[in-house]
Every structure is written in C-alpha cells, then in structure tokens.
Amino acid sequence: MALRIDSDLLAKEEAWQLGYGRFKYCGLREDPFGKPPDLQAPAALARLPLPDVDARELQGVRELQRRVSDIASVALRSDFCTLLRFFQEGQGDVGRAEACFREAVEWQKKHDVPRALTHWNLALFERCLAPWWPTGGFLGLGFEGEPVALERIGCADWTALHDNVPYDVLQKMDIVHCLRTLAGVEEDSLRRNVPFVNATLIEDLQGISWRTFSPRTLQALGAILKSRNHTVPRSARRVLIINAPAAFAAVWNTLKHILVNPHTASLMQIASAEESLKVLRQHMDDSIIPEYLGGTRSISGDPECRSLLAPGGTPPEAVFAHIRRLNQSS
C-alpha cells in the first residue's frame, strides 16, 4: 500500500520546523536569533532617560501620576513614558487622560493581561499560529532611531482565522503579541539607553483580497485592533501603507472607522506598489528593508526574511485542529 502523505500536516510541520515567525519580536537586537523578549522590571524602566517634553507635558504627566497613584501598582505599566502616552491619548487634558488610563487598567484586569507572559498557555496563545498570525515582525531602527516594524497584512487570511479560531483565543493571541512588542521596544531602549520612542509601522497590503478579509469579519478584527490602545497607546509615529491597490484609498475611507481609531488613521500614508520603496527609503536604510520589498536584507538566502517576519497565509486545517485541542485542555 502506498504511503499517503497528508499535505496539510506537512505544510504545518514545515512552517514550524523552518521557524517562520519564530524571531518576529527580536529584530531590534544585533543578534535577533534568540528567545523572545520579556517585559522589563519597573525599576529598570525607571532608569531610562526621559523623552523630550515641554513644560506643559511634564506638568500634565506629573499630575496624572498623582491622580492614578491608587491603581498604579495593578497597572501593566505606570512609568513616565506610559503615562505620557496616555496624556497624549487624552489630547493634553489630564482628566481625559486619567479616564483613559483607568479604563485601560480595568480592561487589563478583566483580561488578565499582567500575567499573560508568565501564566498563560503560550503554546496556544503564541507559538501555535506564529508563522501565520500576527504577521510580520521588527525590521530594525529607522533614520530617527525609532523601531521599525512590518505587518504583512495582505498575506494574512483573517477570514479563515475568524471562522476557525474562537474570538477569545484570538484576543489573547493579540494580547501576547502586544506584550512581546512592548517588551522588544523596552529591551531595545534599555540596551541603547534611550527613551521609549514611537515606532514606524509598515502595513504591506501585497496579496490582500476580499476572500481573506471578508467584510462580515471586519468588525471582530477592528475590535481586536482597537483594544491594543489599552496596552500600547500612542505607540506609532507613522503608519506606512505600502503596495496598496488602486482602489484602496476609496475603500479605506469607508472602513477606517471600523478598524482603527482617528489618531491612528491620521498617521497613515498610502503608497502604491510603484511608490512603496521610495516611501520606505525616506525613513530607513536599505539594509533593514527585506529584499522582497526592494531592499538588501535577506536571512540565509531568504528574501522574505521569514524567520524574522511571519509570512502569513492560510493556516492548514491541521493547525486549527491543534488549536482546538490545546484550547480544550487549557
């Protein structure tokens, strides 16, 4: 009898064994091929130099510190840089900033966020879907010394994820993703002794279609994306939408209120496939741009740098079955 090879299982094992997405949070290090970063101790963050702020911001953050001192110990983060981002989220109004912070802390408590990296089943909430979701990873540092991250959102199959993975599991996966991303930036700040600064985020739309991002699933995606504001608010300085199809700008004007908050939408610059490399080169060196986008970076001959940048795609059914087993045993 001929041996039957399960191609679905083979695809799953290949993606895991080749380590696609394994080092997605390590790309800010000189040697990115190590364990994923962990959150830093508050005492370590207190040693970081403060970012440049004006007198109004300094006074506002100090007042915010005073107002939220009763919950600072249960918040995921309550250091100066975190409270500065909440002050900015409140548009310079201390009262609004306090409300944003208290809402975030309540959300963190409800979802057990502070214990995610130490008490959750990371085989389920981090490693299982690593090659497929969340896509991308850190590329390195931009011309302004800021972290640069790439999401290969056009290659993701959100519809398949939405239809095969329980929403609460997807939410927890995104919480772990946010914490690892935060940990990577904190680790980099401590290593270089620089303030926590906002990142350049690249959203690569190459390959996007209504099949993989069905309109009926976008409300759920938007809820997850907007919830990131409770963990890492105001953490981007610009969002570069590259390889955008010709009709994307018109479609985006209809959908942006579903997927992102107004501030994030205001940071976005949309570039066609023809313009994308030029736009990237305005903010970063070719040495951190993957070859598949026109830069010079490859990993072991791979122009997509898939060990650093999770490539996305549709997870095989065997992966979804594995998720169901892990979820039942959790």
CSV table of N, CA and C in Angstrom, one decimal, residues 24 36 40-41 107 112 114 118 124 131 174-175 193 196 228 234 285 288 292 294 316:
chain,number,residue,atom,x,y,z
A,24,LYS,N,10.1,37.0,15.4
A,24,LYS,CA,9.4,38.2,15.0
A,24,LYS,C,9.6,39.4,16.0
A,36,PRO,N,12.4,35.1,22.8
A,36,PRO,CA,11.6,36.3,22.7
A,36,PRO,C,11.8,37.2,23.9
A,40,GLN,N,10.3,44.2,31.0
A,40,GLN,CA,11.3,44.6,31.9
A,40,GLN,C,10.7,45.0,33.3
A,41,ALA,N,11.5,44.8,34.3
A,41,ALA,CA,11.0,45.2,35.7
A,41,ALA,C,10.8,46.7,35.7
A,107,TRP,N,-9.6,47.1,31.8
A,107,TRP,CA,-9.5,46.2,30.7
A,107,TRP,C,-8.4,45.2,30.9
A,112,ASP,N,-6.7,39.7,32.3
A,112,ASP,CA,-5.6,39.1,33.0
A,112,ASP,C,-4.3,39.4,32.3
A,114,PRO,N,-1.6,41.4,32.9
A,114,PRO,CA,-0.3,41.4,33.5
A,114,PRO,C,0.3,40.0,33.7
A,118,THR,N,3.5,35.0,31.8
A,118,THR,CA,4.0,34.1,32.9
A,118,THR,C,3.1,33.0,33.2
A,124,LEU,N,-0.4,27.7,23.0
A,124,LEU,CA,-1.7,28.1,22.3
A,124,LEU,C,-1.7,29.5,21.9
A,131,PRO,N,3.7,31.3,12.5
A,131,PRO,CA,4.0,31.6,11.1
A,131,PRO,C,2.9,32.4,10.4
A,174,ASP,N,-3.6,38.3,20.6
A,174,ASP,CA,-3.2,39.6,20.3
A,174,ASP,C,-2.6,40.3,21.5
A,175,ILE,N,-3.1,40.0,22.7
A,175,ILE,CA,-2.6,40.5,23.9
A,175,ILE,C,-1.1,40.1,24.1
A,193,ASN,N,20.0,52.8,26.0
A,193,ASN,CA,19.9,53.9,27.0
A,193,ASN,C,19.2,55.1,26.3
A,196,PHE,N,11.9,55.5,25.5
A,196,PHE,CA,10.9,54.7,24.7
A,196,PHE,C,10.3,55.7,23.6
A,228,ARG,N,-5.9,47.3,21.3
A,228,ARG,CA,-4.4,47.5,21.6
A,228,ARG,C,-4.2,48.8,22.3
A,234,ARG,N,-0.8,55.2,21.6
A,234,ARG,CA,0.1,56.2,21.0
A,234,ARG,C,1.5,55.7,20.8
A,285,ASP,N,17.1,52.7,6.1
A,285,ASP,CA,18.1,52.2,5.2
A,285,ASP,C,17.7,51.0,4.5
A,288,ILE,N,17.8,47.3,6.2
A,288,ILE,CA,16.8,46.7,7.0
A,288,ILE,C,15.5,46.4,6.2
A,292,TYR,N,12.5,41.3,-0.7
A,292,TYR,CA,11.3,41.2,-1.5
A,292,TYR,C,10.6,42.5,-1.7
A,294,GLY,N,12.5,45.3,-2.2
A,294,GLY,CA,13.5,46.1,-2.9
A,294,GLY,C,14.7,46.5,-2.1
A,316,PRO,N,-3.1,25.6,7.7
A,316,PRO,CA,-3.7,24.4,7.3
A,316,PRO,C,-4.7,23.9,8.4
